[in-house]
CSV table of C-alpha atoms in Angstrom, one decimal:
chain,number,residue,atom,x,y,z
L,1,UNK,CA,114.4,120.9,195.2
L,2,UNK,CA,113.0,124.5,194.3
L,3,UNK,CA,116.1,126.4,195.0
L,4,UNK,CA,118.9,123.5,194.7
L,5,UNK,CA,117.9,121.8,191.9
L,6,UNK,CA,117.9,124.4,189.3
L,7,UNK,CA,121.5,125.1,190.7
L,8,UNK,CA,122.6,121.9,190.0
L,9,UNK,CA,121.0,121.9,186.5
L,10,UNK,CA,123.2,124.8,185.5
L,11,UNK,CA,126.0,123.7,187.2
L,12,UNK,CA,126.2,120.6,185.3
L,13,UNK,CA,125.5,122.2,181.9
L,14,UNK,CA,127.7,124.9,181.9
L,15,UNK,CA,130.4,122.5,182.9
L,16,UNK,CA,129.8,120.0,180.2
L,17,UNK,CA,129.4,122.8,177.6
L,18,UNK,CA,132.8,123.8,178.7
L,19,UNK,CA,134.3,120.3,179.0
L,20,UNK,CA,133.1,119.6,175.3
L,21,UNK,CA,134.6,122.0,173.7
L,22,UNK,CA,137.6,120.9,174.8
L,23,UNK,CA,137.2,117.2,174.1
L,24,UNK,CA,138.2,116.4,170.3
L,25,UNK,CA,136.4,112.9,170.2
L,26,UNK,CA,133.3,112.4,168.1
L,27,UNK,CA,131.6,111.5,171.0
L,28,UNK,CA,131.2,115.3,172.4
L,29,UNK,CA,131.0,116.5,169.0
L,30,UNK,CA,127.6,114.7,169.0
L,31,UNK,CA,126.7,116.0,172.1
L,32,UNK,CA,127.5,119.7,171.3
L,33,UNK,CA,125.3,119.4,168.0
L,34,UNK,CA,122.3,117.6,169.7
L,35,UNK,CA,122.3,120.2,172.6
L,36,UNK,CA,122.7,123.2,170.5
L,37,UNK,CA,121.1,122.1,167.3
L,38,UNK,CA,119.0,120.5,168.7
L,39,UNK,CA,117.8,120.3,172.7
L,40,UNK,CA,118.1,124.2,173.3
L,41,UNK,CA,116.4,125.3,170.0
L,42,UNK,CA,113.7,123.1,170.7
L,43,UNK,CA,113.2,124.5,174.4
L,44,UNK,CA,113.4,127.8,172.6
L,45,UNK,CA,110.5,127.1,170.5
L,46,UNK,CA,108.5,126.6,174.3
L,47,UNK,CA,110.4,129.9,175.4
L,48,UNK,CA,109.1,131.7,171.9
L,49,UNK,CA,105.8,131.1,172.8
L,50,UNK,CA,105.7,132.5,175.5
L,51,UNK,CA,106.9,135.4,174.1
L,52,UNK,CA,104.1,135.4,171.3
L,53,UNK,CA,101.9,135.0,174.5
L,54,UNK,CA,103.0,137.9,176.2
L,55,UNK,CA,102.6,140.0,172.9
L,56,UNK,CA,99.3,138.8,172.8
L,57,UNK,CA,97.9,139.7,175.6
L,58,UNK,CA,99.4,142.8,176.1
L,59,UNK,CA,97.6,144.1,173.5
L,60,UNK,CA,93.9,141.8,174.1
L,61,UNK,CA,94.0,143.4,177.3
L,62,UNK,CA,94.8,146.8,175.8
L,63,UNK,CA,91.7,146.1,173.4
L,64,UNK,CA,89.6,144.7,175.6
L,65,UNK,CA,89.4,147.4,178.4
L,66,UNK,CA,89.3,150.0,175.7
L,67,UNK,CA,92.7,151.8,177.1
L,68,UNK,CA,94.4,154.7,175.4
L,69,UNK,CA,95.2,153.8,172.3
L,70,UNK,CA,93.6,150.7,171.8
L,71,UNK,CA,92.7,150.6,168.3
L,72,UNK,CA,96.7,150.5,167.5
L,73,UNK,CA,96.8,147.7,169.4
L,74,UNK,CA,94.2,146.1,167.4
L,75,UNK,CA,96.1,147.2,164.3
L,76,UNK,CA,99.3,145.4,165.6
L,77,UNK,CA,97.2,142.2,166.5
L,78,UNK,CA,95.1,142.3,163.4
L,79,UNK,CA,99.1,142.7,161.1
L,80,UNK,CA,100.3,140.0,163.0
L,81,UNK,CA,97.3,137.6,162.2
L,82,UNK,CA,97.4,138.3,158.6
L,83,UNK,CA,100.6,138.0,158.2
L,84,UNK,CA,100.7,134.7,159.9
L,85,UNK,CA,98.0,133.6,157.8
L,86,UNK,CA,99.6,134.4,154.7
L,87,UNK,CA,102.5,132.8,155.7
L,88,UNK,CA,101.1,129.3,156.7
L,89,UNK,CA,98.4,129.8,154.1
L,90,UNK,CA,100.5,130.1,151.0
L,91,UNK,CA,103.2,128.4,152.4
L,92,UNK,CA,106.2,131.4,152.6
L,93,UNK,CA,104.8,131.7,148.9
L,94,UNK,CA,105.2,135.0,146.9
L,95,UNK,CA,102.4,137.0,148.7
L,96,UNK,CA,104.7,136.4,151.9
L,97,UNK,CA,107.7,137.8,150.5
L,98,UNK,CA,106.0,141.0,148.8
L,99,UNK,CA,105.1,141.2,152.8
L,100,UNK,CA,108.5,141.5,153.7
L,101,UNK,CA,109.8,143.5,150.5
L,102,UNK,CA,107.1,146.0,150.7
L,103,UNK,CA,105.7,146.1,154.5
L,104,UNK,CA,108.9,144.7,156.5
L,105,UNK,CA,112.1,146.1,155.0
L,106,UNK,CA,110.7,149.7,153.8
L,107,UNK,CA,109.3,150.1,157.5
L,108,UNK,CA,112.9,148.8,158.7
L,109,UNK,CA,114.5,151.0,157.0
L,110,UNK,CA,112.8,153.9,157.2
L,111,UNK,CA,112.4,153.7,160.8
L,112,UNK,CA,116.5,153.2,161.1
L,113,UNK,CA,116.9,156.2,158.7
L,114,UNK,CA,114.7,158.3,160.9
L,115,UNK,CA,118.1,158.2,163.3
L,116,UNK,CA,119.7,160.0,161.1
L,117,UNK,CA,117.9,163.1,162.0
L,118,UNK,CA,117.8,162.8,165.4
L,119,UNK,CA,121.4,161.6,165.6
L,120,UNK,CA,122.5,165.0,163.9
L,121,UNK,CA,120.3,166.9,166.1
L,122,UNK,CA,122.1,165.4,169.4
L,123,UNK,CA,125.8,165.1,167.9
L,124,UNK,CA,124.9,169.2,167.6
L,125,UNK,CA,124.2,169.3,171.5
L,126,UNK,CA,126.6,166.9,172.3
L,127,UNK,CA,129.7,167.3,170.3
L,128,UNK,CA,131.0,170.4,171.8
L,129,UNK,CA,134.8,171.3,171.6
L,130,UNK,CA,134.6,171.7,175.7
L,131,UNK,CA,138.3,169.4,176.5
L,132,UNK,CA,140.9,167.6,174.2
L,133,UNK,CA,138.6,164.2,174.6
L,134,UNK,CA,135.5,165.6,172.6
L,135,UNK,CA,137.6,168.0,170.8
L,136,UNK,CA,139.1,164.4,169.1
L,137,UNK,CA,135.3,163.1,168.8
L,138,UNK,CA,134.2,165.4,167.5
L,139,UNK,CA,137.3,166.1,164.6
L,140,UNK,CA,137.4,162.0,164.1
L,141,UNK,CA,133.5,161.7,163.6
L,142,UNK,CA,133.9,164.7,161.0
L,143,UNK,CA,137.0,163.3,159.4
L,144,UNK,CA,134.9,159.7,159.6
L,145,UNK,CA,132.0,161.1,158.1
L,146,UNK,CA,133.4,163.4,155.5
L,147,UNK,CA,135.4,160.3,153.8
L,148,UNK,CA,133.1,157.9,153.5
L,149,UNK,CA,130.9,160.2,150.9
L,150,UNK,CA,132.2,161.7,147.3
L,151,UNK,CA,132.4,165.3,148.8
L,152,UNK,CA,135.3,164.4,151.1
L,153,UNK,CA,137.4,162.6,148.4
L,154,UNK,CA,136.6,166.1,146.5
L,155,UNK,CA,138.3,168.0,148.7
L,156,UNK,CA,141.4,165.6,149.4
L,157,UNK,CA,142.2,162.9,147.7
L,158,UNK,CA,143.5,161.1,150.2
L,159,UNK,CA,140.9,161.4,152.7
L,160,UNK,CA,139.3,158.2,152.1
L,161,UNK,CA,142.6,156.2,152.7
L,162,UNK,CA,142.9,158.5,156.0
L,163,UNK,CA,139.8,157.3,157.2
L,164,UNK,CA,140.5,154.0,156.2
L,165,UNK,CA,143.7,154.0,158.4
L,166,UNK,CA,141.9,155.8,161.6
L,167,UNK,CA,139.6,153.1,161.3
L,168,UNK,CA,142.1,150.0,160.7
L,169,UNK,CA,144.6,151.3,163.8
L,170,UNK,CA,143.8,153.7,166.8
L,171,UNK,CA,139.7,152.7,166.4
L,172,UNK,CA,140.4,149.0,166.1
L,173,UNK,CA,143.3,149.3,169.1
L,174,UNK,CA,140.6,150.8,171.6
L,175,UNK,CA,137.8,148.2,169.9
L,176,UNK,CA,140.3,145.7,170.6
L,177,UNK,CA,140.7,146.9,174.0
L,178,UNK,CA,137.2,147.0,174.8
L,179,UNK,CA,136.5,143.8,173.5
L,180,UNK,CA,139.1,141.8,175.4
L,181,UNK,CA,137.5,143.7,179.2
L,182,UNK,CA,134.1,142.5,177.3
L,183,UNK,CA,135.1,139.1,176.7
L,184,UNK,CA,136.5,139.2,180.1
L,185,UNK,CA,133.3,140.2,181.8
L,186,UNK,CA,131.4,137.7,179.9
L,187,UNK,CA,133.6,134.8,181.1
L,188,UNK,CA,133.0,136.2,184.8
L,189,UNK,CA,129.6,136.5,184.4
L,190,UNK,CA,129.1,133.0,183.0
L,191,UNK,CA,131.4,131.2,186.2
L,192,UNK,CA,129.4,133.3,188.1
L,193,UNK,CA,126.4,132.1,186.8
L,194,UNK,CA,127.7,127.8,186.5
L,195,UNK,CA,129.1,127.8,190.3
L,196,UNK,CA,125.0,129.8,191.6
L,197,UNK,CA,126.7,133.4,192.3
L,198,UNK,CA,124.5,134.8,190.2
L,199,UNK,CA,121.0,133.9,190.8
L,200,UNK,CA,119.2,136.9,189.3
L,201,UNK,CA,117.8,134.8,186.4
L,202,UNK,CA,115.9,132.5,188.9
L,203,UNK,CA,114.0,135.5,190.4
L,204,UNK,CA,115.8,138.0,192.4
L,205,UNK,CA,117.4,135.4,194.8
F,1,UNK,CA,104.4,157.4,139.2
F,2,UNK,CA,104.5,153.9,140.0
F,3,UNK,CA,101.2,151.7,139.7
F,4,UNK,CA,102.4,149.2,141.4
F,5,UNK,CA,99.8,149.2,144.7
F,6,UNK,CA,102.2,147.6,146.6
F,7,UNK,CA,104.8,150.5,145.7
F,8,UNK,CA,101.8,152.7,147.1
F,9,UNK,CA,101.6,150.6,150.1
F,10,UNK,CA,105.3,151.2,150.6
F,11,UNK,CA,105.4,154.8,150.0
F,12,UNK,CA,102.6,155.3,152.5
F,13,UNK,CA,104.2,153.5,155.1
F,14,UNK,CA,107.8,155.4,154.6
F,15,UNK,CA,105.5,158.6,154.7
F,16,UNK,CA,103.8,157.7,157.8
F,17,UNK,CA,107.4,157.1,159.8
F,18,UNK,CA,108.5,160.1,158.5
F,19,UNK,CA,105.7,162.1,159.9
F,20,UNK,CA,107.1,161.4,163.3
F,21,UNK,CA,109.6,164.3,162.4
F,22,UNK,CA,106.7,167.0,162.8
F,23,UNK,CA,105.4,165.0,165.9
F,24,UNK,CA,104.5,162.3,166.8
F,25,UNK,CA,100.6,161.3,165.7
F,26,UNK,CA,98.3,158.8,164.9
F,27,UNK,CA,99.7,158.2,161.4
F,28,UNK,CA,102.8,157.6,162.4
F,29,UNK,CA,101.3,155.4,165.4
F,30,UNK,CA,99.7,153.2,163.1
F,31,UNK,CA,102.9,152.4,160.8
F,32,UNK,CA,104.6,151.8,164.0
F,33,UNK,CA,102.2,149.0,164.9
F,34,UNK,CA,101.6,147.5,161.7
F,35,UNK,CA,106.0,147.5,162.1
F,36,UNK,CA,105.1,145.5,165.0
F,37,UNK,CA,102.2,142.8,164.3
F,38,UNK,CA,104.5,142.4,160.8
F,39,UNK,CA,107.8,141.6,162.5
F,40,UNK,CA,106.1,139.2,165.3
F,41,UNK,CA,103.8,137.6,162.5
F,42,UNK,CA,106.7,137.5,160.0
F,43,UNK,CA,109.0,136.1,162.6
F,44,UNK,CA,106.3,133.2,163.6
F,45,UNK,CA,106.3,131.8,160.7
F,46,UNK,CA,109.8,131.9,160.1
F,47,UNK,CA,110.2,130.1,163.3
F,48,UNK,CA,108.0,127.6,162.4
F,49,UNK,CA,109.6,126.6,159.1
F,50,UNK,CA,113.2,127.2,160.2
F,51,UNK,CA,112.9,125.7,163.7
F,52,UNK,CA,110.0,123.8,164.7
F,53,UNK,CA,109.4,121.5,161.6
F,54,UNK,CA,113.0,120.4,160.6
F,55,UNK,CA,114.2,120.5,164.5
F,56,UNK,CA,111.0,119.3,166.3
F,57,UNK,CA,108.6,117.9,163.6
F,58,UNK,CA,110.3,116.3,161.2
F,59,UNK,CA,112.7,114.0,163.6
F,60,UNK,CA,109.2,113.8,166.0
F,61,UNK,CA,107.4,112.1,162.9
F,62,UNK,CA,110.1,110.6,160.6
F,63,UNK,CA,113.0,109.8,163.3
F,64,UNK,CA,113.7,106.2,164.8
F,65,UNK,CA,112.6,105.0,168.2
F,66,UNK,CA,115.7,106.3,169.9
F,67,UNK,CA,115.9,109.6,168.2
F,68,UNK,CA,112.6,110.2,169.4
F,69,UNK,CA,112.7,109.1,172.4
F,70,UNK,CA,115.5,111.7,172.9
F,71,UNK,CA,113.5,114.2,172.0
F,72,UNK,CA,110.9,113.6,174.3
F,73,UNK,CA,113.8,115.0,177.1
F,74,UNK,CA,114.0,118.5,175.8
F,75,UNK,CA,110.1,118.6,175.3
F,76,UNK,CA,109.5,118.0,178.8
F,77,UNK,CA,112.0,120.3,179.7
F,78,UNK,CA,110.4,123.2,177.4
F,79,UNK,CA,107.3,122.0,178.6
F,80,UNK,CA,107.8,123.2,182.0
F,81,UNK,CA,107.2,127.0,181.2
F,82,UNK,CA,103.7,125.7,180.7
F,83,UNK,CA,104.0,125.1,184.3
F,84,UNK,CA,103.2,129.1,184.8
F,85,UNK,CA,99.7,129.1,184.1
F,86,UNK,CA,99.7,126.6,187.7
F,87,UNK,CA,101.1,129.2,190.3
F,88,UNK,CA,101.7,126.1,192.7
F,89,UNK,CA,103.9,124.5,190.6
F,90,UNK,CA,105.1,128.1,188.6
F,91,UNK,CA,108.8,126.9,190.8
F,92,UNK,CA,109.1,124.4,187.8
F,93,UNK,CA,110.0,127.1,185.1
F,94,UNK,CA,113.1,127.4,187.0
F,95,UNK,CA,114.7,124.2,185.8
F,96,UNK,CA,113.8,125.0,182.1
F,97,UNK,CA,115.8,128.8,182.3
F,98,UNK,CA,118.7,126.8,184.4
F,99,UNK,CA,119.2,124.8,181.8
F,100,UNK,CA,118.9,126.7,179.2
F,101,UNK,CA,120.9,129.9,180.9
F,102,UNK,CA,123.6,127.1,182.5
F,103,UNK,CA,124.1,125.5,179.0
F,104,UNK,CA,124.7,129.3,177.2
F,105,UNK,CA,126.7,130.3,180.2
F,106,UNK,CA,128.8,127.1,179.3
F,107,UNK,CA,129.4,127.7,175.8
F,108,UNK,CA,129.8,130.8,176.3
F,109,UNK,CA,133.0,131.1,178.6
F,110,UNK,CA,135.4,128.7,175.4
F,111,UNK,CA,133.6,131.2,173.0
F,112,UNK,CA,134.5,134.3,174.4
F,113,UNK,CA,138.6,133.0,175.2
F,114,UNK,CA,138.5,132.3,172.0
F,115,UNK,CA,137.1,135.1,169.8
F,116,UNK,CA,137.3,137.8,172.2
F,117,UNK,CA,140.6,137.1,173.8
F,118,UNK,CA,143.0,134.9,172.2
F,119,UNK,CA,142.1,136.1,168.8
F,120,UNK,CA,142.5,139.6,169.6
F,121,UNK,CA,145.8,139.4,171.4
F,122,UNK,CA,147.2,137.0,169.1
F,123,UNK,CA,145.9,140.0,166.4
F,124,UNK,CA,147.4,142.7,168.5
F,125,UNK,CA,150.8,140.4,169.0
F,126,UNK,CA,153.9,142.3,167.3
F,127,UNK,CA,156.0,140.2,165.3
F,128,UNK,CA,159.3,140.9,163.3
F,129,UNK,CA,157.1,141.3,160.1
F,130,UNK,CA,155.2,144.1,161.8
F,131,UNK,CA,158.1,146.1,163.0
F,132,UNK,CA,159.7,146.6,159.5
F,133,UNK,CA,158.6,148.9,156.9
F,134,UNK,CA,155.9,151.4,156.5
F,135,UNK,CA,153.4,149.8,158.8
F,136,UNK,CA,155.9,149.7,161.9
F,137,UNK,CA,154.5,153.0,163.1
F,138,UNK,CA,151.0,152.2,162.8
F,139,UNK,CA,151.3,148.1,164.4
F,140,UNK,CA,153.0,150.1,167.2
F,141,UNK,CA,150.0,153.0,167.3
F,142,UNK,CA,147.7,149.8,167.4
F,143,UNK,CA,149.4,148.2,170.3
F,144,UNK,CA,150.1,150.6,172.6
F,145,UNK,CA,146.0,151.5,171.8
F,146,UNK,CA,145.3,148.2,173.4
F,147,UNK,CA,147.5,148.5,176.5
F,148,UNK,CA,146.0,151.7,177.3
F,149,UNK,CA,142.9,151.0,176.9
F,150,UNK,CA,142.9,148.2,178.6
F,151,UNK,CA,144.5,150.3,181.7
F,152,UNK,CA,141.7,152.8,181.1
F,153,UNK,CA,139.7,150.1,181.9
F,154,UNK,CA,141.7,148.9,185.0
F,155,UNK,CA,140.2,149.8,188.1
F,156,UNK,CA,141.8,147.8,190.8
F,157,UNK,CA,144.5,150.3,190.9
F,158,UNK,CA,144.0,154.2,191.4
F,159,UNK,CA,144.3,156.2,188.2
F,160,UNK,CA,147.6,157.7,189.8
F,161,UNK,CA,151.2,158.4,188.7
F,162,UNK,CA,151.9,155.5,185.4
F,163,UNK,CA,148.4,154.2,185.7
F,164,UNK,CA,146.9,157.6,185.2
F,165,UNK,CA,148.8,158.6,182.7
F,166,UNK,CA,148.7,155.1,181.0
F,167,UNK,CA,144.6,155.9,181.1
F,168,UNK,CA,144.8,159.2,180.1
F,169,UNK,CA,146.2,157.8,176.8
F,170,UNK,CA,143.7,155.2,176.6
F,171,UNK,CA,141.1,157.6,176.9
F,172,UNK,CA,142.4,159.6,174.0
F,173,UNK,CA,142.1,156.1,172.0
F,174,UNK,CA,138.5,155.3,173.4
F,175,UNK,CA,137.1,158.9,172.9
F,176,UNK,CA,138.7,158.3,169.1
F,177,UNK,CA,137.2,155.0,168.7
F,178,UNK,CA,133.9,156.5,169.6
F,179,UNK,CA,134.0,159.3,167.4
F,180,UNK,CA,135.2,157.1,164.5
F,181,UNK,CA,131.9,154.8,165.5
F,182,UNK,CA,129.6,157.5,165.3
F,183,UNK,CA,130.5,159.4,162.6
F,184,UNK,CA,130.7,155.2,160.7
F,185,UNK,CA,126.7,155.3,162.2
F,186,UNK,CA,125.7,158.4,161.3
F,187,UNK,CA,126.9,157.1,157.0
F,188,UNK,CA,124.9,154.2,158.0
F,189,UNK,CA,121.6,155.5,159.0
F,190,UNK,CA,122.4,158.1,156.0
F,191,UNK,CA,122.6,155.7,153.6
F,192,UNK,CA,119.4,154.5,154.6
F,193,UNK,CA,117.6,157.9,154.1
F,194,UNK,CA,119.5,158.1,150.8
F,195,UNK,CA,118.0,154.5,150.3
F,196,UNK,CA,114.5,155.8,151.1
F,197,UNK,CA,114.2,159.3,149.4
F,198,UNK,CA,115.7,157.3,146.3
F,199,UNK,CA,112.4,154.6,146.4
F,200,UNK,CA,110.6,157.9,146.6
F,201,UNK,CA,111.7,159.6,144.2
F,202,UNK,CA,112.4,157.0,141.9
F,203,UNK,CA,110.7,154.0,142.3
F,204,UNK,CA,107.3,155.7,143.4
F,205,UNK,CA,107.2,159.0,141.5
F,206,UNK,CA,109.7,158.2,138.9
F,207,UNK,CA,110.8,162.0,139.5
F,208,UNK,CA,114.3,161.0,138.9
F,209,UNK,CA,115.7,158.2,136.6
C-alpha cells in the first residue's frame, strides 16, 4: 500500500495520458481537458502551497532566531505581504500593476542585465583560441554578436544576413540534433518513470 | 528629472542591483529580497485569480452536482500533501506526486515524439525542392549537422574509425551552435542593460531625449 500503490497510481496515469492522445473520440478529449485543465492544476494549487509554506518559514525561522541576515528576510516577508494585500485588496487594480511595472520588471530586468557583465568577464577567461573547437566559438559568438548591433552592418553589409544564415543552418542542425537526443531522453525517462524504474520522486527508493 | 516617485522607486532599485558590481552589500541585499517577497507575492495572487477561482472556485460554487462532485476527487488527492504535517501518515503524499508525476510522465512521452522528434526530422527531411537552387548547399550543411551530431551524441559505440570521425564533425557543429547561442545571449542580456541605462538616463534624469 505505501510502496505499491503509488506505483500503480502512475502507472495507470501515464498510460492513459498516453492512450488519450491517441484516441480521436470526444470521449478522451474530455478526459485530457478535465485532467489537465482541470484535476492537475487544481492539485497544483495544494502543491503551490506548500511551496508558499516553505518560503515562509524559511524566512520566520530566519527572523525569529535572529540568524545572519535576518532583517532581509523580514524585508522579503514584509514585500511579499504587501504585495499580496494590494493584490487581493484592490483587486489586480492599478496599484498592483504599478507593482509589477515599477518594482517587478525594472528588478527583472536589471538583475538579467547584470549578466551581461559578468558574461563578458568569463567569455574573456573562457573563450581562448587553445584548439579548432573554441577557436569556432569563439569566431561564431564574435561574428553572432557583432551582427546583431548597427556597428557590424557598418563594417559589412552583409553581416547581418551572415549571421542570419549561421543561425538558420549549422546552429539550427546541431540544435536540431540536440533536441531530438533531448526528446529522446525525456521519453526514457518518462517509461522509466510509468513502468516504477525510476522511483527517485517517491523518496530515494 | 522625473517626479514621478514611482520612477524614483524604480531608479533606486535598478541602482541598488547594480551596486552588486562593486561587491556585494547590504543595498544590493535588500533589492534582492524585495525581488523576492515581490515575485512570490505577485505570483500568489496571480495564482489565485488565474487558477484557484475560475478552476476550483467558480465550478465549486456555481457547477452542478456532478461537476462538483468530480471535483471533490482531485481535492482529496491535493489534499493529501496536508498529510505531511502527520509524520505517521506523511506515506500519503506519495500518491498525490504519483499522480501528478505519472500523469506528466504520460503526456509527456506523445509530446516529446511529436515536437521533439517527428517535427524535427520531418524538418530536417530533404526533399527534391530542397536540393535545387541556391539553398541546396545549405539544406545539405543542415542535414549532415544533424547526423553528426546526433553521432556526437552516440555512445553505444566507441568514438573510433567512421564514428569518430562522424563526431568529430558533430563537434564542430555543437561547439558552433554554442558559440552562435552565446554570443545571441550575450545581445540579449545587452539589450537589457541598453534597456536600463536608457530608463536612467531618460525616463529618470531626462539626460537624454
Amino acid at each position: 500500500m505505501r510502496r505499491t500503490g503509488p506505483l500503480v497510481v502512475a502507472f495507470i496515469m501515464g498510460f492513459a495520458m498516453i492512450f488519450q492522445y491517441f484516441i480521436p473520440h470526444p470521449l478522451s478529449q474530455k478526459f485530457y481537458e478535465i485532467m489537465v485543465q482541470q484535476w492537475l492544476i487544481i492539485i497544483s494549487i495544494f502543491l503551490y502551497l506548500f511551496g508558499l509554506r516553505s518560503f515562509t518559514l524559511y524566512h520566520y525561522h530566519k527572523v525569529r532566531r535572529k540568524k545572519e541576515g535576518w532583517y532581509f528576510s523580514l524585508i522579503a516577508l514584509l514585500a511579499a505581504l504587501i504585495t499580496v494585500i494590494i493584490g487581493f485588496g484592490t483587486r489586480r487594480g492599478p496599484l498592483f500593476d504599478k507593482i509589477y511595472d515599477y518594482i517587478l520588471a525594472p528588478l527583472q530586468a536589471t538583475m538579467f542585465s547584470l549578466l551581461a557583465f559578468f558574461i563578458a568577464s568569463a567569455a574573456y577567461r573562457a573563450f581562448r583560441a587553445r584548439n579548432l573547437e573554441a577557436t569556432l566559438l569563439l569566431v561564431t559568438a564574435t561574428i553572432v554578436m557583432l551582427g546583431r548591433v548597427p556597428f557590424g552592418a557598418f563594417m559589412w553589409h552583409k553581416l547581418p544576413d551572415v549571421v542570419e544564415w549561421i543561425l538558420k543552418y549549422p546552429n539550427m542542425a546541431a540544435q536540431r540534433g540536440i533536441l531530438i537526443g533531448v526528446g529522446l531522453g525525456m521519453i526514457a525517462t518518462s517509461m522509466k518513470i510509468i513502468l516504477g524504474i525510476e522511483r527517485s520522486y517517491l523518496g530515494g527508493e | 528629472m522625473s517626479t514621478n516617485p514611482w520612477v524614483w522607486v524604480a531608479a533606486f532599485l535598478t541602482l541598488a542591483i547594480y551596486s552588486f558590481l562593486y561587491k556585494d552589500n547590504p543595498v544590493y541585499r535588500f533589492a534582492e529580497h524585495i525581488f523576492m517577497g515581490v515575485s512570490v507575492g505577485y505570483g500568489l495572487v496571480l495564482f489565485w485569480y488565474n487558477s484557484v477561482i475560475p478552476r476550483l472556485w467558480e465550478p465549486l460554487v456555481k457547477g452542478t452536482e456532478p461537476t462538483r462532485f468530480f471535483l471533490l476527487i482531485p481535492i482529496l488527492i491535493g489534499a493529501l500533501t496536508f498529510s505531511l504535517f502527520v509524520p505517521r501518515y506523511s506515506w500519503l503524499v506519495k500518491y498525490t506526486l504519483a499522480f501528478v508525476v505519472g500523469a506528466s510522465a504520460g503526456l509527456s512521452i506523445p509530446l516529446s515524439f511529436e515536437t521533439n522528434i517527428f517535427e524535427q526530422v520531418r524538418s530536417t527531411i530533404l526533399t527534391r525542392q530542397m536540393l535545387s537552387g541556391w539553398g541546396m548547399v545549405s539544406n545539405l550543411i543542415m542535414f549532415i549537422g544533424v547526423i553528426v551530431t546526433l553521432a556526437y551524441f552516440y555512445f553505444s559505440m566507441e568514438h573510433k574509425g567512421v564514428i569518430g570521425k562522424t563526431a568529430r564533425i558533430g563537434r564542430i557543429y555543437i561547439m558552433i551552435a554554442f558559440g552562435a547561442s552565446f554570443g545571441y545571449t550575450v545581445m540579449a542580456r545587452v539589450s537589457l542593460l541598453i534597456g536600463r541605462m536608457q530608463f536612467l538616463l531618460h525616463d529618470w534624469l531626462g539626460i537624454i531625449k
